[in-house]
Tab-separated table of C-alpha atoms in Angstrom:
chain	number	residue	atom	x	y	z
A	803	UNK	CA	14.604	-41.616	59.704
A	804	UNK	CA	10.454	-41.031	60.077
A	805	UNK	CA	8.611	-43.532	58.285
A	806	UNK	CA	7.013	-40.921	56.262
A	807	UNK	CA	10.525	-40.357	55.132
A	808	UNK	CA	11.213	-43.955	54.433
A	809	UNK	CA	7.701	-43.577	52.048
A	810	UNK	CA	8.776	-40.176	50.087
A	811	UNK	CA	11.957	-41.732	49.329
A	812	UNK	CA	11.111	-44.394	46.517
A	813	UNK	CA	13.394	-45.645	44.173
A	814	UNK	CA	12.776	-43.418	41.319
A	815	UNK	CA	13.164	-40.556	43.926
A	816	UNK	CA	16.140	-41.385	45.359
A	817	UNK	CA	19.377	-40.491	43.194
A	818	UNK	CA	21.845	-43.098	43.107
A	819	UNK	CA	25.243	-42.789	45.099
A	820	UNK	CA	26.265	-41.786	41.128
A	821	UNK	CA	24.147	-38.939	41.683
A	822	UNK	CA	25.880	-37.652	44.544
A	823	UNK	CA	29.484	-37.735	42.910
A	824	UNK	CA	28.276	-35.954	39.659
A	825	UNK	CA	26.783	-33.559	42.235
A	826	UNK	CA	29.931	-32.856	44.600
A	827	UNK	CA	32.226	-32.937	41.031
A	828	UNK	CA	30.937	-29.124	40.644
A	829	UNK	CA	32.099	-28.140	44.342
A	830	UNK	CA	35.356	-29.929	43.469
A	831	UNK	CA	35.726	-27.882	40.125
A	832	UNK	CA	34.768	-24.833	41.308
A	833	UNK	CA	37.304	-25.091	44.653
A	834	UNK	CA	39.925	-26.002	42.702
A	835	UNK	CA	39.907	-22.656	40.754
A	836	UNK	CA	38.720	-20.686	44.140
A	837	UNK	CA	42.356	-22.521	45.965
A	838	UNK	CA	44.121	-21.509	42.851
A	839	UNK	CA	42.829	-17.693	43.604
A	840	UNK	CA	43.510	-17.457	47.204
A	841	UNK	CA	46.680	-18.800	47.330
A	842	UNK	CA	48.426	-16.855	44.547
A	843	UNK	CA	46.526	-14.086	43.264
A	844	UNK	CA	48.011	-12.004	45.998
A	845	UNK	CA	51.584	-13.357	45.190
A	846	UNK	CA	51.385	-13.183	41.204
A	847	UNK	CA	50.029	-9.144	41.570
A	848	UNK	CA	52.423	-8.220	44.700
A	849	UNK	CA	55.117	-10.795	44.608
A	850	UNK	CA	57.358	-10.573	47.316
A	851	UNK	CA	61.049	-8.630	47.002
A	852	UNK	CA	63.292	-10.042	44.706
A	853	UNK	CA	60.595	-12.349	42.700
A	854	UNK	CA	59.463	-9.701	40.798
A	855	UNK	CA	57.682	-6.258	40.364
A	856	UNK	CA	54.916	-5.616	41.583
A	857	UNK	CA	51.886	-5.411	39.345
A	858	UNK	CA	49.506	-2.586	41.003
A	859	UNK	CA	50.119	-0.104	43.679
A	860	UNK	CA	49.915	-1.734	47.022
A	861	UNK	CA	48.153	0.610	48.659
A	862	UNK	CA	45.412	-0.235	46.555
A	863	UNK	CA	45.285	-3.614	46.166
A	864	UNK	CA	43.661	-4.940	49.608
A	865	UNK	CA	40.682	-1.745	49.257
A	866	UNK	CA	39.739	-3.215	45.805
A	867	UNK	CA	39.396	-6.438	46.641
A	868	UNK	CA	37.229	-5.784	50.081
A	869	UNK	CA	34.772	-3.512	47.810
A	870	UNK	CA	34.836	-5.782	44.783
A	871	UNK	CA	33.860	-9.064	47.232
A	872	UNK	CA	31.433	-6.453	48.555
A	873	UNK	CA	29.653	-5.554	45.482
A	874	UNK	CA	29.749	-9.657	44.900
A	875	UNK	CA	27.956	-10.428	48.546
A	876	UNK	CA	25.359	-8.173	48.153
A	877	UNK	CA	24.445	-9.513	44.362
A	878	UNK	CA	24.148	-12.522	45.911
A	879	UNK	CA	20.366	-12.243	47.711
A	880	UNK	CA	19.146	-11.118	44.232
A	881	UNK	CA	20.671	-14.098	42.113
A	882	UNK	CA	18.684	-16.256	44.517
A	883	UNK	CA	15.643	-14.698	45.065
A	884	UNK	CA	15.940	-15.252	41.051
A	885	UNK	CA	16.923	-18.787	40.547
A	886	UNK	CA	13.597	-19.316	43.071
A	887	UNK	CA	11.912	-17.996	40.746
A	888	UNK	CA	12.812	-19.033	37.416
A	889	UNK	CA	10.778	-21.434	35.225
A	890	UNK	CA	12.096	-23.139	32.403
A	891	UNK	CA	12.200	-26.812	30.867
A	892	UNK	CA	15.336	-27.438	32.727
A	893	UNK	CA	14.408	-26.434	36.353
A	894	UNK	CA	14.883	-23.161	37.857
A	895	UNK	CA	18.885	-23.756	38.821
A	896	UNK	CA	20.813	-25.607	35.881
A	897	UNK	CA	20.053	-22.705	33.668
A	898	UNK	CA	22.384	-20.926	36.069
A	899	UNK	CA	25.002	-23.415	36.222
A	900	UNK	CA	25.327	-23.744	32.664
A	901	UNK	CA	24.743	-20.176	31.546
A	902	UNK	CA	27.955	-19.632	34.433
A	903	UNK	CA	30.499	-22.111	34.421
A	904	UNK	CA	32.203	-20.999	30.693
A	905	UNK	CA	32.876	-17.310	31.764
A	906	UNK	CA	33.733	-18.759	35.428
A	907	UNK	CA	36.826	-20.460	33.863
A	908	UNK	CA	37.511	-17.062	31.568
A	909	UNK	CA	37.484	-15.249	33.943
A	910	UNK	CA	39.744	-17.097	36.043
A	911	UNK	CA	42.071	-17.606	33.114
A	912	UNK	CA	41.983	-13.549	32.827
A	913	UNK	CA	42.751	-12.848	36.150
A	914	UNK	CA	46.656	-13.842	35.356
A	915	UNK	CA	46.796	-11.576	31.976
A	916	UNK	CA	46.909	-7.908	33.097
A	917	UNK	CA	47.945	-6.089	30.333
A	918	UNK	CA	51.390	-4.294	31.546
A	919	UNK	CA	54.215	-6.473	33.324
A	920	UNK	CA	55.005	-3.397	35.786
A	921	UNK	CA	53.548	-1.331	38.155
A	922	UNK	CA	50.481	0.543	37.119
A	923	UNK	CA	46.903	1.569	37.704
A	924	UNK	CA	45.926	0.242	34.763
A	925	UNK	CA	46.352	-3.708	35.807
A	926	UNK	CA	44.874	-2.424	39.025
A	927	UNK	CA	41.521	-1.262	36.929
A	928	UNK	CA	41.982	-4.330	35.059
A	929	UNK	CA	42.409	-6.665	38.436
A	930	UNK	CA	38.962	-4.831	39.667
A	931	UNK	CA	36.859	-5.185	36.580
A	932	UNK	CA	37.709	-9.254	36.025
A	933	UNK	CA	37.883	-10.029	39.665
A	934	UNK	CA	34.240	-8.606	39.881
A	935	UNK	CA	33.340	-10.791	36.615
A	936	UNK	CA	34.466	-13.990	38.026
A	937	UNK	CA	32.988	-13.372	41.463
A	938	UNK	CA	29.883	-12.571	39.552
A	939	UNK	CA	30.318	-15.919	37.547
A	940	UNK	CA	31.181	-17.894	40.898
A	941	UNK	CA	28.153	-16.455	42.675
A	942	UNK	CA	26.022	-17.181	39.665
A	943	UNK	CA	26.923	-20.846	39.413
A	944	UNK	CA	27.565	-21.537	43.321
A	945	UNK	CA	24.271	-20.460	44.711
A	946	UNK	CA	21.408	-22.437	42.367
A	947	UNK	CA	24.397	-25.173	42.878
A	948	UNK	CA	23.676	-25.060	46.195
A	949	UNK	CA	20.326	-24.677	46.518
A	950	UNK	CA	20.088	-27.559	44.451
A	951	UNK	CA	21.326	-30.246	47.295
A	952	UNK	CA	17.240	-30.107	48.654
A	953	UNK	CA	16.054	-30.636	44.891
A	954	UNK	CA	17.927	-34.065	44.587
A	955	UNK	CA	17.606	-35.299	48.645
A	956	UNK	CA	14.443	-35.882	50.390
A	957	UNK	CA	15.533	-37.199	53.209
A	958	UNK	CA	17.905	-36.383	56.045
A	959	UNK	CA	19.451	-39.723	55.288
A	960	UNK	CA	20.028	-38.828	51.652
A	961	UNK	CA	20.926	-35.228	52.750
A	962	UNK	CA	24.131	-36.146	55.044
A	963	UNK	CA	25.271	-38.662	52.651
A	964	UNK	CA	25.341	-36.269	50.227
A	965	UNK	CA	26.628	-33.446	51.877
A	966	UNK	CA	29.513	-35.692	52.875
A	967	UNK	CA	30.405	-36.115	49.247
A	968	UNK	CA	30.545	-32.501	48.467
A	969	UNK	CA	32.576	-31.511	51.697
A	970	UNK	CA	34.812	-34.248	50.510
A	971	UNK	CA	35.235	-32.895	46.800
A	972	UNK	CA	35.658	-29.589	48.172
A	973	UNK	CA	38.655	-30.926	50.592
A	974	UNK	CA	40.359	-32.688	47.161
A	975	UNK	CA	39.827	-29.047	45.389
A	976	UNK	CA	41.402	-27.075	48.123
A	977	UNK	CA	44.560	-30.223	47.447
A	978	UNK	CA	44.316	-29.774	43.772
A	979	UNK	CA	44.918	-25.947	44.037
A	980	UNK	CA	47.727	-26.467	46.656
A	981	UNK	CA	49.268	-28.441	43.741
A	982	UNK	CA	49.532	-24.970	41.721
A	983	UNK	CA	53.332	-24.173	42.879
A	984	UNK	CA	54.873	-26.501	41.198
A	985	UNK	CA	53.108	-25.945	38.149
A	986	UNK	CA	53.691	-22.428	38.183
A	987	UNK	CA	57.094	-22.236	38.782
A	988	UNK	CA	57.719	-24.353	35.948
A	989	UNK	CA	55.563	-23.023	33.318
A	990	UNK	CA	54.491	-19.582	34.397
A	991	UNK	CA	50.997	-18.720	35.555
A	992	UNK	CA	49.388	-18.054	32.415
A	993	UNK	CA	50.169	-21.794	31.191
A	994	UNK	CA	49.149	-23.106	34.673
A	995	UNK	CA	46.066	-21.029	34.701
A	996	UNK	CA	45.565	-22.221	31.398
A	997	UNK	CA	45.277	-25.812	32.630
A	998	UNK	CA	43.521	-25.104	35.717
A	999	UNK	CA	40.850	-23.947	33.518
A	1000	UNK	CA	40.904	-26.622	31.278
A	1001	UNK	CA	40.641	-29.567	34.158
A	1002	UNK	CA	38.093	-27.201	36.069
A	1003	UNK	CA	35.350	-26.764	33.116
A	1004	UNK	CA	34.434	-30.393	32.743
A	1005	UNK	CA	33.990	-31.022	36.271
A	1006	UNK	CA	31.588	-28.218	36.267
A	1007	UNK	CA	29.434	-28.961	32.967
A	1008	UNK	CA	29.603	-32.765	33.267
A	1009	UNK	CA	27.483	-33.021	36.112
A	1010	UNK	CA	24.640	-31.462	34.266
A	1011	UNK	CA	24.105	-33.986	32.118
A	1012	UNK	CA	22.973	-36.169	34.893
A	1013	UNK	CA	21.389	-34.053	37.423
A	1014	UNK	CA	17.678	-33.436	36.890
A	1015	UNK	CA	15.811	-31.051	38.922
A	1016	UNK	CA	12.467	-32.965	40.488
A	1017	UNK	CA	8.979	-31.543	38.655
A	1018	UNK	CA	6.678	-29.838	39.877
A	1019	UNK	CA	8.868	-27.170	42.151
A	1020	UNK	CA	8.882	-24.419	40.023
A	1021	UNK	CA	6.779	-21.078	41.388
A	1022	UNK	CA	3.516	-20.332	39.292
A	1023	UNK	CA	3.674	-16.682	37.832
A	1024	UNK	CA	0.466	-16.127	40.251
A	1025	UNK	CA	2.332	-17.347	43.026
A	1026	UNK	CA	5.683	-15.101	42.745
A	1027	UNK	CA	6.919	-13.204	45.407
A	1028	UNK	CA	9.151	-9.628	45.492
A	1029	UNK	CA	12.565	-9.703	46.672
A	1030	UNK	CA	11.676	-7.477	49.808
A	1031	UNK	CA	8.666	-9.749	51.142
A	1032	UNK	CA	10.650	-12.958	50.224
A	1033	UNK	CA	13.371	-11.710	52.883
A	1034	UNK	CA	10.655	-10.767	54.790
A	1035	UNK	CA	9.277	-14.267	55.470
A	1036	UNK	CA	12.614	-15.783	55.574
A	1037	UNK	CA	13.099	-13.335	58.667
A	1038	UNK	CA	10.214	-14.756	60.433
A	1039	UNK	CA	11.610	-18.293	59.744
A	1040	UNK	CA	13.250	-19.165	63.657
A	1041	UNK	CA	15.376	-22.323	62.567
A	1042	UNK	CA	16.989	-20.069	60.136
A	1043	UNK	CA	17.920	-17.434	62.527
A	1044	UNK	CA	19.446	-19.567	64.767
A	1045	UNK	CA	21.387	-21.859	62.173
A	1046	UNK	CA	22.700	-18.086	61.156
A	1047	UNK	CA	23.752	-17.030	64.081
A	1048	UNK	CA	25.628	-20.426	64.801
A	1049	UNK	CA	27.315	-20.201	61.529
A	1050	UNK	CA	28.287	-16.422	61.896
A	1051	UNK	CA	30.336	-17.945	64.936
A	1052	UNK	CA	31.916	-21.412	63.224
A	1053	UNK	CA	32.817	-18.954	59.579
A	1054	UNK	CA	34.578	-16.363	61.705
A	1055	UNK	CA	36.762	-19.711	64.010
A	1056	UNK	CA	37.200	-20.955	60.357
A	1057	UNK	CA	39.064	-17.811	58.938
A	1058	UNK	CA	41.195	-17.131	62.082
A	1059	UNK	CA	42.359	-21.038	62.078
A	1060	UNK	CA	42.636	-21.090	58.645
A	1061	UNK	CA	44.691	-17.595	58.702
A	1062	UNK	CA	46.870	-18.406	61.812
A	1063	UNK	CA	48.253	-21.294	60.177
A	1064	UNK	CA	51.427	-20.149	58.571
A	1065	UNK	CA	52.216	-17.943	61.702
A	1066	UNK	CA	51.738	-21.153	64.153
A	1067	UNK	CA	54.244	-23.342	62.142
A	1068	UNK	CA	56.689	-20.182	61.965
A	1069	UNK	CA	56.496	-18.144	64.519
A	1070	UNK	CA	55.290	-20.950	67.859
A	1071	UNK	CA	57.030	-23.933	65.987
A	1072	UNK	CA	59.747	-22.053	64.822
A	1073	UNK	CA	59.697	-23.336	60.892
A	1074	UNK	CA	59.925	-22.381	57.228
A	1075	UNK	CA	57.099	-21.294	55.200
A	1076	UNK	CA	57.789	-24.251	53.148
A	1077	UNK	CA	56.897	-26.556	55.662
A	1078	UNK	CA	53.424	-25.464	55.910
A	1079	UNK	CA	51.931	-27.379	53.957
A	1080	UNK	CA	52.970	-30.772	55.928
A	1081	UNK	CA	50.540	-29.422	58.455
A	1082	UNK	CA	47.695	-29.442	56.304
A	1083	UNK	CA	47.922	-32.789	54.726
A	1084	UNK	CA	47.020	-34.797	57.765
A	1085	UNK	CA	44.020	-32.193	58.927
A	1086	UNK	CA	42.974	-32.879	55.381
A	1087	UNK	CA	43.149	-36.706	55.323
A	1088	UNK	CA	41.608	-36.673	59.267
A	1089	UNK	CA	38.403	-34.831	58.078
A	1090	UNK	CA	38.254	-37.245	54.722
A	1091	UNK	CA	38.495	-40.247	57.101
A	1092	UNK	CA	35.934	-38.131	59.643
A	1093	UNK	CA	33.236	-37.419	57.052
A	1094	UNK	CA	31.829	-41.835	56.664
A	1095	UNK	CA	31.556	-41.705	60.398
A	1096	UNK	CA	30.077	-38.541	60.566
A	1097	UNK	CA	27.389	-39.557	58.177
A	1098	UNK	CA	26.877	-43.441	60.288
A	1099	UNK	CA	26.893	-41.146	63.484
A	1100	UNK	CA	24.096	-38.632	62.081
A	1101	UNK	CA	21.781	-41.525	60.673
A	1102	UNK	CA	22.286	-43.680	64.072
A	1103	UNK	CA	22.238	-40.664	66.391
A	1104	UNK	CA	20.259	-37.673	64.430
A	1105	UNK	CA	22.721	-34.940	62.765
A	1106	UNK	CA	21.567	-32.344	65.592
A	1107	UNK	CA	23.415	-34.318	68.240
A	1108	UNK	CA	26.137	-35.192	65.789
A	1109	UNK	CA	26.564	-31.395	64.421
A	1110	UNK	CA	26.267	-30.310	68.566
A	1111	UNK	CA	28.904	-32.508	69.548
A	1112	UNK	CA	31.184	-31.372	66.905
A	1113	UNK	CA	30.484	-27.098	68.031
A	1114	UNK	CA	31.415	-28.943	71.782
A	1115	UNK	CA	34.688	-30.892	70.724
A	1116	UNK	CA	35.796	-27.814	68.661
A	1117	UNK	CA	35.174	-25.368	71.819
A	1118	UNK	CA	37.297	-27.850	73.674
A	1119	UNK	CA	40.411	-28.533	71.294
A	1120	UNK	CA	40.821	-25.104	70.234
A	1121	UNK	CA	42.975	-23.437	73.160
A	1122	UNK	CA	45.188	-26.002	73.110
A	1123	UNK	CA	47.177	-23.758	71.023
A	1124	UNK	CA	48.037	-22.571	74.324
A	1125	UNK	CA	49.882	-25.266	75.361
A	1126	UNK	CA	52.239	-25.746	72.420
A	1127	UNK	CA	55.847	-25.607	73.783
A	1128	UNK	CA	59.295	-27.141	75.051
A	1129	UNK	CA	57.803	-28.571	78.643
A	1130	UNK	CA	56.289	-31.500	76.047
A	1131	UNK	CA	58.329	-34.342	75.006
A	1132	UNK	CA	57.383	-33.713	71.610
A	1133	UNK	CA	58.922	-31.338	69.035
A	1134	UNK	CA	56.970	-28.396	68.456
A	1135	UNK	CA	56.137	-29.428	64.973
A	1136	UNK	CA	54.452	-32.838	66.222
A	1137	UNK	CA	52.901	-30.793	68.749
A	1138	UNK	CA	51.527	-28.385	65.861
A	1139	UNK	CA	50.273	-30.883	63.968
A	1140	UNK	CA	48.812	-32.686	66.582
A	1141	UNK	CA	46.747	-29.777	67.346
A	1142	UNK	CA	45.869	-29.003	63.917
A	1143	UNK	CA	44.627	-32.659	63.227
A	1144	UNK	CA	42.990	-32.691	66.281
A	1145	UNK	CA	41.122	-29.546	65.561
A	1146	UNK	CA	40.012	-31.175	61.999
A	1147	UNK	CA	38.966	-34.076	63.349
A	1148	UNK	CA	36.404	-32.246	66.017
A	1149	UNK	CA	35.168	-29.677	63.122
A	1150	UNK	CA	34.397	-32.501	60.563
A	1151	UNK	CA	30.675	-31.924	61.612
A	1152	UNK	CA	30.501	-28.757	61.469
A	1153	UNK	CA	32.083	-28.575	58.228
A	1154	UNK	CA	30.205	-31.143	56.750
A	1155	UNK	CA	26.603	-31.374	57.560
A	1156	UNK	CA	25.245	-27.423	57.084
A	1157	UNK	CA	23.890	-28.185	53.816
A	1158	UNK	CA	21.730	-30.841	55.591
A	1159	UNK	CA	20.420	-28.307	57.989
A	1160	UNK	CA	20.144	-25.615	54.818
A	1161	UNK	CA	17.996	-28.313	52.898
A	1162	UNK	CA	15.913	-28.961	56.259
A	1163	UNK	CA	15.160	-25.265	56.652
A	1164	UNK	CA	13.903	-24.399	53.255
A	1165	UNK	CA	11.795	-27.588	53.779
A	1166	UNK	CA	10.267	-25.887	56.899
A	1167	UNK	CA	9.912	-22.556	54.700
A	1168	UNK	CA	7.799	-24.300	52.419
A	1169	UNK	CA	5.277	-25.132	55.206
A	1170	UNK	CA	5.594	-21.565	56.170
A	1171	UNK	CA	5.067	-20.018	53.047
A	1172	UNK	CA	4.241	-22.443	50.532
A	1173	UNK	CA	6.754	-22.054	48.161
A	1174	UNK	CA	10.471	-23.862	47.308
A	1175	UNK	CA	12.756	-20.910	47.951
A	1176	UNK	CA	16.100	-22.223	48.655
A	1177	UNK	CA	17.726	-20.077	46.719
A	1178	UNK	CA	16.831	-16.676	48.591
A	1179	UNK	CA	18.145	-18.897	51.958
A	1180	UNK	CA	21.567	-20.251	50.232
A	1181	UNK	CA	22.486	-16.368	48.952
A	1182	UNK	CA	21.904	-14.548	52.254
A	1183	UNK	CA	24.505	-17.675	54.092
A	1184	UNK	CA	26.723	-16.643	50.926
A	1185	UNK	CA	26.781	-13.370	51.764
A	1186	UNK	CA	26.907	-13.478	55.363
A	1187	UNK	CA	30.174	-15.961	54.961
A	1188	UNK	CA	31.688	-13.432	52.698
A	1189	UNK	CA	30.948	-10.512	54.800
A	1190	UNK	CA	32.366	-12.674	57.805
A	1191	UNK	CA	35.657	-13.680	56.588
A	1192	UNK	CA	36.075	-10.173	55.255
A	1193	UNK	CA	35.307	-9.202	59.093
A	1194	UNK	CA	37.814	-11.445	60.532
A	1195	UNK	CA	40.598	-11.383	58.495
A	1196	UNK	CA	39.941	-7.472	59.437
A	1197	UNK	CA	40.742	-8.381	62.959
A	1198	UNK	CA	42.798	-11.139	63.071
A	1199	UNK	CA	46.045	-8.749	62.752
A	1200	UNK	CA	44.489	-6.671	65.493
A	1201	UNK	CA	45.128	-9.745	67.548
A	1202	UNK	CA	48.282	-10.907	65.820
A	1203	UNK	CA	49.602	-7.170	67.143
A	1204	UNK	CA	49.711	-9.053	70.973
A	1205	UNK	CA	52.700	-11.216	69.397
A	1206	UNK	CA	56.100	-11.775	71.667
A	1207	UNK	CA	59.224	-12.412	70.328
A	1208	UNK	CA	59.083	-15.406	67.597
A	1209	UNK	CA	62.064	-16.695	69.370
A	1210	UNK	CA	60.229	-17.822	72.443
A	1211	UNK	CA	58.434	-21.249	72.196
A	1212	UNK	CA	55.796	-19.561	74.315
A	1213	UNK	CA	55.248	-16.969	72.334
A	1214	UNK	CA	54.455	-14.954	70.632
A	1215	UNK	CA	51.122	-14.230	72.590
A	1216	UNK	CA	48.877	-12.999	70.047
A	1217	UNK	CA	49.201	-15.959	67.717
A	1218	UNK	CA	48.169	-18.358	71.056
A	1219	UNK	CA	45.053	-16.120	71.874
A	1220	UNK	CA	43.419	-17.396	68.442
A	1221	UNK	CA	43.130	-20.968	70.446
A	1222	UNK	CA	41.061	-19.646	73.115
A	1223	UNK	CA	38.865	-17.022	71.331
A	1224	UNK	CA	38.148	-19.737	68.742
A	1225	UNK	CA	36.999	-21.943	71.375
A	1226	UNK	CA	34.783	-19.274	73.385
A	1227	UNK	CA	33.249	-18.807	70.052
A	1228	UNK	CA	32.477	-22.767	69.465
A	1229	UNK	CA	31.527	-22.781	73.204
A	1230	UNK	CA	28.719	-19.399	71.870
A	1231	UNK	CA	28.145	-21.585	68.800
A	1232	UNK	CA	27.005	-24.474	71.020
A	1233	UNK	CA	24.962	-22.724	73.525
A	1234	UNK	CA	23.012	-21.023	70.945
A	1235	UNK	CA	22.428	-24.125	68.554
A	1236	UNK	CA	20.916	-26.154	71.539
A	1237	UNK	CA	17.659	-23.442	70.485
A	1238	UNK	CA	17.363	-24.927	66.991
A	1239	UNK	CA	13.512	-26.376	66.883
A	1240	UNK	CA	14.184	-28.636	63.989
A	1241	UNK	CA	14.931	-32.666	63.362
A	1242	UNK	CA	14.799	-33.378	67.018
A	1243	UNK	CA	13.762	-37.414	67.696
C-alpha cells in the first residue's frame, strides 16, 4: 500500500472490521433468499413425477423466466446510472437499499403462493408478474449495495479485506439456502418461505443503521450526466474493458462448473442425487479457509498477481475432470471431490477480490471524468453476469449432448469436456488480464 494511501486512510475514515460484517450481512441475506430461488423454484412449479402436479405448462416455464431475467438485466444500467445520481441526506445508495429490501422479502414470500394448486396459465402469469417484481427488488437493492463497497474502502488494503467478508457471507447464504429441504419437506414451502423471509429481512435492514455513506460524493445538479454519455465515458475507460472481458470468461467457467455438478457425481462417479451435496461442503469450507490467505497474499504480493495466479491455477485444475476414473486408487467419489475442492481452492481469487478491482476502476473513472459513478459500472457487470449465465446454461446441454453411456467410469464424454473448455477459458481469462493497466507496484 502507497503512502498516499496509508495518509487517506485515517482513523475516522477507515470503518472498523464491524463495518465490514454489517456490510457483507446484506450479501448474506440477500443469497440466502437468491439459494432458496434457484434451488427449488423450478422443483415447487414443475415437481418431478410422482411429487406432485405440475403448476404451469412446461413448455412455458423456461421462455418466461429467460425473458423475465431479461427485462431485469437490462433495468439494471438505468437503476445505476440513477443511484449515481441521487442526492439525498442519506447518500445516494441507502435510499435504495431501504426503499428495496421489504418488497424483496414479499416478493420472495409470493413466489410460493400461486393462486391454483394445478396446472394452469394463470400461476404461469402469476409466476411472470412476481418473479419480475422480486428481480426488480433484488436489482434495486443489489446494485447501490454494491456500488457501495468504494464508498466505505479507500484503500486496496481495506478493499480486499472487505471483499473477503462479503464473498464469505455470500458462501454461508448459498449454505443457509441449501438448508431449505429439510425445512420444506416438513412444513411445506409456504411456511419455509415464510421463515426464509423472516431471517432474511433483518440481515438486510440492520446493516443500515451502521453504514454511512462518506460526504461530499454526491453529483451537483450542474454536474449530472445522461444515461447515454455516462455509458459513453465508461466505454472509453480501458481497465474496465479488460476487467469485462476477463469476467465474461470466469462467469461463463462459473455456470458450467456450477451446472455440471450433479451430472459429475451421477453420471462419472456413478452416485445418487442425494449425495450431491457432500461434494459441495468441502469446496465451500476450502474457499472459506482460502479467502484470509487470499487477502495476506494480495496485501504482501498486490491483488493483480494474487487475482492472476488464481485465472492460472484455475486454467490448470480444471481438465482434470478428465482424469476421473477406475485406473486411480481412489473411489470415484474421493476422486470427485478431490477435484471439486481443488478447483475451489484455485478460484478463491477470482471469486473473491472483483469488487476490489470494481472499487479501483470507478476510482480511475473519477480521474477520467470527475465524477463518483460506481453505480453505472456495478449495473452493466450485473447485467453482463446475467446475460452470461443465461448464455451458458444455453449451451451447456449442447455439450452435455457428447455424453457416453453413464455406466462407463470414463464417460460419459460430454460431461468431461466441461474440464477442459473451462480451463481454455481461465487460460483466455489469464492472457487477457495480464493487459489490465491498473494497481501494478
Amino acid at each position: 500500500m502507497s503512502t498516499a494511501d496509508h495518509a487517506r486512510e485515517t482513523r475516522e475514515e477507515r470503518p472498523s472490521v464491524g463495518a465490514d460484517v454489517f456490510y457483507a450481512l446484506v450479501s448474506l441475506g440477500s443469497t440466502t433468499l437468491w439459494s432458496v430461488v434457484g434451488g427449488w423454484l423450478l422443483y415447487f412449479y414443475l415437481p418431478p413425477e410422482g411429487q406432485g402436479s405440475a403448476l404451469v405448462p412446461a413448455a412455458l416455464y423456461g421462455a418466461t423466466m429467460f425473458v423475465v431475467r431479461a427485462i431485469n438485466a437490462l433495468i439494471a444500467p438505468a437503476i445505476g446510472h440513477l443511484s449515481d445520481q441521487t442526492r439525498s441526506r442519506w447518500g445516494r445508495r441507502l435510499p435504495f437499499m431501504a426503499a428495496s429490501a421489504l418488497p424483496m422479502a414479499l416478493f420472495f414470500f409470493l413466489l410460493w403462493s400461486p393462486p391454483l394448486q394445478q396446472t394452469s396459465p394463470w400461476n404461469l402469469a402469476y409466476l411472470a408478474v412476481i418473479f419480475l417484481l422480486y428481480n426488480f427488488a433484488c436489482t434495486l437493492n443489489q446494485v447501490p449495495y454494491m456500488a457501495l463497497l468504494p464508498e466505505l474502502a479507500l484503500t486496496e488494503q481495506h478493499r480486499v479485506r472487505m471483499s473477503a467478508w462479503s464473498s464469505g457471507f455470500f458462501l454461508l447464504g448459498m449454505i443457509g439456502g441449501g438448508a431449505a429441504g429439510p425445512l420444506i419437506e416438513s412444513m411445506g414451502y409456504r411456511q419455509a418461505a415464510l421463515i426464509y423471509a423472516g431471517v432474511a429481512l433483518p440481515l438486510l435492514y440492520i446493516p443500515l443503521l451502521v453504514l454511512r455513506e462518506r460526504p461530499g460524493r454526491q453529483t451537483e445538479s450542474r454536474k449530472r450526466v445522461t444515461l447515454r454519455d455516462a455509458a459513453a465515458a465508461m466505454l472509453r475507460n480501458r481497465a474496465f474493458l479488460i476487467m469485462t472481458a476477463t469476467g465474461i470468461l470466469y462467469w461463463s467457467v462459473t455456470t458450467f462448473v456450477q451446472s455440471t455438478v450433479p451430472f459429475m457425481v451421477t453420471e462419472i462417479c456413478q452416485l445418487t442425487k442425494g449425495e450431491t451435496f457432500s461434494f459441495y461442503v468441502p469446496a465451500i469450507a476450502a474457499s472459506l479457509a482460502c479467502y484470509p490467505v487470499v487477502t495476506w497474499l494480495s496485501d504482501r504480493l498486490d491483488k493483480n498477481r494474487v487475482f492472476s495466479g488464481s485465472l492460472l491455477a484455475s486454467a490448470l485444475i480444471l481438465p482434470g475432470l478428465m482424469l476421473i476414473g477406475d485406473w486411480f486408487p481412489l473411489s470415484l467419489k474421493a476422486q470427485g471431490i478431490v477435484w471439486i475442492t481443488l478447483q475451489a481452492v484455485a478460484m478463491s481469487g477470482v471469486s473473491m477480490l472483483p469488487p476490489a478491482f470494481g472499487a479501483e476502476i470507478t476510482d480511475y473513472d473519477e480521474k477520467l471524468t470527475g465524477q463518483r459513478r460506481e453505480g453505472m459500472y456495478y449495473a452493466t457487470w450485473f447485467l453482463l453476469d446475467q446475460a452470461i449465465n443465461g448464455a451458458a446454461s444455453a449451451l451447456l446441454p449442447l455439450i452435455l449432448l457428447l455424453g457416453r453411456s453413464q455406466f462407463d467410469p470414463r464417460g460419459p464424454l460430454g460431461v468431461r469436456l466441461i474440464g477442459p473448455l473451462s480451463g481454455v477459458m481461465m487460460l483466455a481469462a489469464f492472457l487477457i488480464f495480464l493487459k489490465y493497466p491498473l494497481g501494478r507496484n
